[in-house]
Amino acid sequence: MADREKGGFWVGAAAALFYPLAYLSRREYRNFEGIPRTGPVLLVMNHVSHLDPAVDAVFVHQAKRVPRFLAKASLVRVPIFGKIMTGAGSIPVARGTSSAGDSLKAAHQALEDGKVIVIYPEGTITKDPEFWPKHSQTGVARLALANDVPVIPCARWGTQEVLNGYTKKFRPLPRKTVTHVVGEPVDLSAYRDKSPTPDVLREVTDLLMAEVTTLLADIRGEEPPAKAGRDA
């Protein structure tokens, strides 16, 4: 098995902060070996709770990788937490500003350097009352098409039971189970020779989020609503 990817001081600080948060719940990992232990990876995930980055960071770290998150700029302005996130290599995204393109450039470079990028295409926790994925931004498609790396869908479920971002209820007890399931790399070969027009980017984004939604439906044992992930 590959050695653990080296992280450094800030990754250690993140682990010291995130592991206790992740251990508030029981953890179930399915197809955990689907995360490559070396090389670049674009990990595409759903977003149901503000607890997700901590829990997902531990999940990736358990695979002996160091996650780099594409995170909302507001998160990295949070005292202590933001410093740790940026120090550990996360990339702030200021959507709708002139610096948004810089975030994608930094993500491209991280993939070229063989890193794991974790992206929540929805950009924030889902606005769906039943926690299914909603409308997603096309930055994930830009990254996926511009970099010939494994693009892996992954769904996580259960964090919303611990911390609900809309009701603000924090309920660590009784302990909940948070489940992650890793999908197979998505074959994007049919799109790589196409010009990245808005229509192509939207199609690829919807394809990736459909894969995430299928994995989430498997965890939940439920059928997703029609066109999950495509409504604004």
Short mmCIF file of C-alpha atoms in Angstrom, two decimals:
data_model
loop_
_atom_site.label_atom_id
_atom_site.label_comp_id
_atom_site.label_asym_id
_atom_site.label_seq_id
_atom_site.Cartn_x
_atom_site.Cartn_y
_atom_site.Cartn_z
CA MET A 1 0.00 0.00 0.00
CA ALA A 2 1.23 3.51 -0.80
CA ASP A 3 2.77 5.60 1.94
CA ARG A 4 0.72 8.45 3.35
CA GLU A 5 0.94 11.63 1.31
CA LYS A 6 2.99 14.19 3.22
CA GLY A 7 1.03 17.11 4.55
CA GLY A 8 3.08 19.32 6.84
CA PHE A 9 2.22 21.53 9.79
CA TRP A 10 -1.09 22.91 8.55
CA VAL A 11 -2.44 19.53 7.50
CA GLY A 12 -1.57 18.30 10.98
CA ALA A 13 -3.42 21.27 12.46
CA ALA A 14 -6.44 20.50 10.27
CA ALA A 15 -6.37 16.87 11.40
CA ALA A 16 -6.28 17.96 15.05
CA LEU A 17 -9.38 20.08 14.43
CA PHE A 18 -11.32 17.82 12.06
CA TYR A 19 -10.84 14.35 13.51
CA PRO A 20 -12.72 15.13 16.74
CA LEU A 21 -15.57 16.60 14.68
CA ALA A 22 -15.69 13.55 12.41
CA TYR A 23 -15.67 11.23 15.41
CA LEU A 24 -18.89 12.78 16.69
CA SER A 25 -20.55 10.21 14.43
CA ARG A 26 -19.99 6.62 13.39
CA ARG A 27 -18.36 6.26 9.98
CA GLU A 28 -19.19 3.88 7.16
CA TYR A 29 -17.05 3.88 4.03
CA ARG A 30 -18.16 1.99 0.91
CA ASN A 31 -15.83 1.26 -2.02
CA PHE A 32 -13.16 3.14 -0.05
CA GLU A 33 -10.47 1.63 -2.24
CA GLY A 34 -11.95 3.63 -5.13
CA ILE A 35 -9.88 6.64 -4.07
CA PRO A 36 -6.48 6.34 -5.78
CA ARG A 37 -3.64 6.36 -3.26
CA THR A 38 -1.38 8.30 -5.60
CA GLY A 39 -1.77 10.77 -8.46
CA PRO A 40 -4.25 13.54 -9.22
CA VAL A 41 -7.94 13.09 -8.42
CA LEU A 42 -10.99 15.31 -8.81
CA LEU A 43 -13.48 14.18 -6.17
CA VAL A 44 -17.02 15.44 -6.87
CA MET A 45 -19.35 15.48 -3.85
CA ASN A 46 -22.79 16.56 -2.67
CA HIS A 47 -23.16 19.08 0.15
CA VAL A 48 -25.76 18.72 2.93
CA SER A 49 -24.21 20.28 6.05
CA HIS A 50 -21.61 22.80 7.17
CA LEU A 51 -19.96 19.84 8.87
CA ASP A 52 -19.17 18.25 5.49
CA PRO A 53 -15.67 19.71 4.93
CA ALA A 54 -14.40 18.38 8.28
CA VAL A 55 -15.93 14.94 7.79
CA ASP A 56 -14.86 14.72 4.15
CA ALA A 57 -11.33 15.85 4.99
CA VAL A 58 -11.01 12.97 7.45
CA PHE A 59 -12.50 10.58 4.89
CA VAL A 60 -9.86 11.52 2.29
CA HIS A 61 -7.11 11.60 4.90
CA GLN A 62 -8.00 8.04 5.90
CA ALA A 63 -7.20 7.11 2.30
CA LYS A 64 -3.69 8.48 2.99
CA ARG A 65 -4.30 11.52 0.81
CA VAL A 66 -4.33 15.24 1.58
CA PRO A 67 -7.56 16.88 0.38
CA ARG A 68 -7.53 20.33 -1.17
CA PHE A 69 -10.99 21.88 -1.08
CA LEU A 70 -12.46 24.40 -3.46
CA ALA A 71 -14.25 26.37 -0.72
CA LYS A 72 -16.35 29.51 -0.58
CA ALA A 73 -14.20 32.54 0.14
CA SER A 74 -16.32 33.31 3.20
CA LEU A 75 -15.14 30.09 4.82
CA VAL A 76 -11.48 31.01 4.68
CA ARG A 77 -12.24 34.30 6.41
CA VAL A 78 -13.43 32.47 9.53
CA PRO A 79 -10.84 33.02 12.30
CA ILE A 80 -8.52 30.05 12.93
CA PHE A 81 -10.58 27.70 10.73
CA GLY A 82 -9.85 29.74 7.61
CA LYS A 83 -6.16 29.97 8.37
CA ILE A 84 -5.95 26.21 8.82
CA MET A 85 -7.90 25.53 5.61
CA THR A 86 -5.74 27.78 3.45
CA GLY A 87 -2.55 26.62 5.15
CA ALA A 88 -3.52 23.03 4.33
CA GLY A 89 -3.88 23.91 0.65
CA SER A 90 -7.58 24.65 0.22
CA ILE A 91 -8.48 27.12 -2.51
CA PRO A 92 -10.92 29.97 -1.78
CA VAL A 93 -13.51 30.67 -4.46
CA ALA A 94 -14.99 34.17 -4.73
CA ARG A 95 -17.85 33.43 -7.10
CA GLY A 96 -19.02 36.27 -9.29
CA THR A 97 -15.80 38.26 -8.91
CA SER A 98 -12.76 38.84 -11.09
CA SER A 99 -10.72 36.54 -8.84
CA ALA A 100 -12.94 33.51 -9.46
CA GLY A 101 -10.78 32.54 -12.43
CA ASP A 102 -7.70 32.55 -10.20
CA SER A 103 -9.31 29.83 -8.09
CA LEU A 104 -9.69 27.58 -11.12
CA LYS A 105 -6.08 28.26 -12.11
CA ALA A 106 -4.95 27.20 -8.64
CA ALA A 107 -7.08 24.06 -8.86
CA HIS A 108 -5.62 23.23 -12.29
CA GLN A 109 -2.14 23.59 -10.84
CA ALA A 110 -2.97 21.37 -7.88
CA LEU A 111 -4.17 18.63 -10.23
CA GLU A 112 -1.05 19.02 -12.36
CA ASP A 113 0.95 18.55 -9.16
CA GLY A 114 -0.81 15.25 -8.47
CA LYS A 115 -3.10 16.44 -5.65
CA VAL A 116 -6.65 15.53 -4.62
CA ILE A 117 -9.18 18.29 -5.23
CA VAL A 118 -12.53 18.01 -3.45
CA ILE A 119 -15.29 20.05 -5.03
CA TYR A 120 -18.91 20.70 -4.08
CA PRO A 121 -20.41 21.81 -7.41
CA GLU A 122 -23.53 23.16 -5.68
CA GLY A 123 -21.29 25.80 -4.11
CA THR A 124 -23.16 25.71 -0.81
CA ILE A 125 -25.31 23.31 1.16
CA THR A 126 -28.25 22.08 -0.90
CA LYS A 127 -31.39 24.16 -0.84
CA ASP A 128 -33.55 21.09 -1.34
CA PRO A 129 -35.69 20.41 1.79
CA GLU A 130 -35.04 16.68 1.36
CA PHE A 131 -31.29 17.21 0.92
CA TRP A 132 -31.03 16.04 -2.69
CA PRO A 133 -28.46 17.84 -4.88
CA LYS A 134 -29.70 20.99 -6.56
CA HIS A 135 -28.45 23.28 -9.33
CA SER A 136 -24.66 23.09 -9.65
CA GLN A 137 -22.03 25.45 -11.03
CA THR A 138 -20.10 24.43 -14.15
CA GLY A 139 -16.63 25.02 -12.73
CA VAL A 140 -16.45 21.30 -12.01
CA ALA A 141 -16.88 20.58 -15.74
CA ARG A 142 -14.13 23.06 -16.64
CA LEU A 143 -11.75 21.30 -14.27
CA ALA A 144 -12.79 17.84 -15.40
CA LEU A 145 -12.40 18.55 -19.11
CA ALA A 146 -9.17 20.52 -18.86
CA ASN A 147 -7.37 17.85 -16.85
CA ASP A 148 -7.06 14.22 -17.92
CA VAL A 149 -7.35 12.88 -14.37
CA PRO A 150 -9.74 10.48 -12.61
CA VAL A 151 -13.02 12.30 -12.00
CA ILE A 152 -14.67 10.37 -9.20
CA PRO A 153 -18.20 10.94 -7.87
CA CYS A 154 -18.68 10.46 -4.14
CA ALA A 155 -21.78 10.85 -1.99
CA ARG A 156 -22.00 11.39 1.73
CA TRP A 157 -25.07 11.18 3.93
CA GLY A 158 -25.73 11.71 7.61
CA THR A 159 -23.95 14.94 8.50
CA GLN A 160 -27.22 16.85 8.19
CA GLU A 161 -28.52 14.80 11.12
CA VAL A 162 -25.63 16.04 13.26
CA LEU A 163 -25.64 19.67 12.13
CA ASN A 164 -28.55 21.04 10.13
CA GLY A 165 -27.45 24.19 8.35
CA TYR A 166 -30.96 25.59 7.99
CA THR A 167 -32.54 24.82 11.35
CA LYS A 168 -29.15 25.40 13.07
CA LYS A 169 -29.79 22.33 15.21
CA PHE A 170 -26.69 20.54 16.47
CA ARG A 171 -27.51 17.00 17.61
CA PRO A 172 -24.42 14.85 18.15
CA LEU A 173 -26.33 12.52 20.49
CA PRO A 174 -27.40 9.88 20.07
CA ARG A 175 -24.51 9.23 17.69
CA LYS A 176 -25.48 9.20 14.04
CA THR A 177 -23.91 7.26 11.18
CA VAL A 178 -22.28 9.19 8.35
CA THR A 179 -21.86 7.12 5.20
CA HIS A 180 -19.53 7.80 2.27
CA VAL A 181 -19.74 5.84 -0.96
CA VAL A 182 -17.17 6.21 -3.72
CA GLY A 183 -18.24 5.71 -7.31
CA GLU A 184 -16.31 4.65 -10.38
CA PRO A 185 -14.39 7.25 -12.41
CA VAL A 186 -16.67 8.93 -14.93
CA ASP A 187 -15.72 8.40 -18.58
CA LEU A 188 -15.60 11.85 -20.16
CA SER A 189 -13.81 10.80 -23.35
CA ALA A 190 -16.83 11.72 -25.49
CA TYR A 191 -16.50 15.35 -24.35
CA ARG A 192 -12.76 15.94 -24.31
CA ASP A 193 -12.50 16.86 -28.00
CA LYS A 194 -15.46 19.22 -27.85
CA SER A 195 -15.21 22.94 -27.39
CA PRO A 196 -16.17 23.80 -23.77
CA THR A 197 -19.28 25.75 -24.70
CA PRO A 198 -21.84 26.62 -22.01
CA ASP A 199 -24.05 23.77 -23.24
CA VAL A 200 -21.21 21.24 -23.04
CA LEU A 201 -20.19 22.44 -19.60
CA ARG A 202 -23.77 22.19 -18.37
CA GLU A 203 -24.15 18.71 -19.83
CA VAL A 204 -20.96 17.45 -18.18
CA THR A 205 -21.87 19.08 -14.86
CA ASP A 206 -25.30 17.45 -14.90
CA LEU A 207 -23.74 14.11 -15.82
CA LEU A 208 -21.35 14.26 -12.87
CA MET A 209 -24.03 15.32 -10.42
CA ALA A 210 -26.34 12.60 -11.71
CA GLU A 211 -23.66 10.08 -10.76
CA VAL A 212 -23.39 11.62 -7.29
CA THR A 213 -27.17 11.57 -6.93
CA THR A 214 -27.30 7.88 -7.89
CA LEU A 215 -24.76 7.08 -5.17
CA LEU A 216 -26.72 9.15 -2.67
CA ALA A 217 -29.93 7.34 -3.58
CA ASP A 218 -28.15 4.04 -2.92
CA ILE A 219 -27.14 5.17 0.57
CA ARG A 220 -30.61 6.45 1.36
CA GLY A 221 -32.45 3.53 -0.22
CA GLU A 222 -34.73 6.03 -1.92
CA GLU A 223 -35.51 7.22 -5.41
CA PRO A 224 -34.33 10.77 -6.12
CA PRO A 225 -36.83 13.29 -7.47
CA ALA A 226 -36.99 13.77 -11.22
CA LYS A 227 -34.18 15.96 -12.56
CA ALA A 228 -32.45 16.04 -9.18
CA GLY A 229 -29.54 18.45 -9.31
CA ARG A 230 -30.85 20.49 -12.21
CA ASP A 231 -33.40 22.79 -10.60
CA ALA A 232 -32.26 26.16 -9.35
#
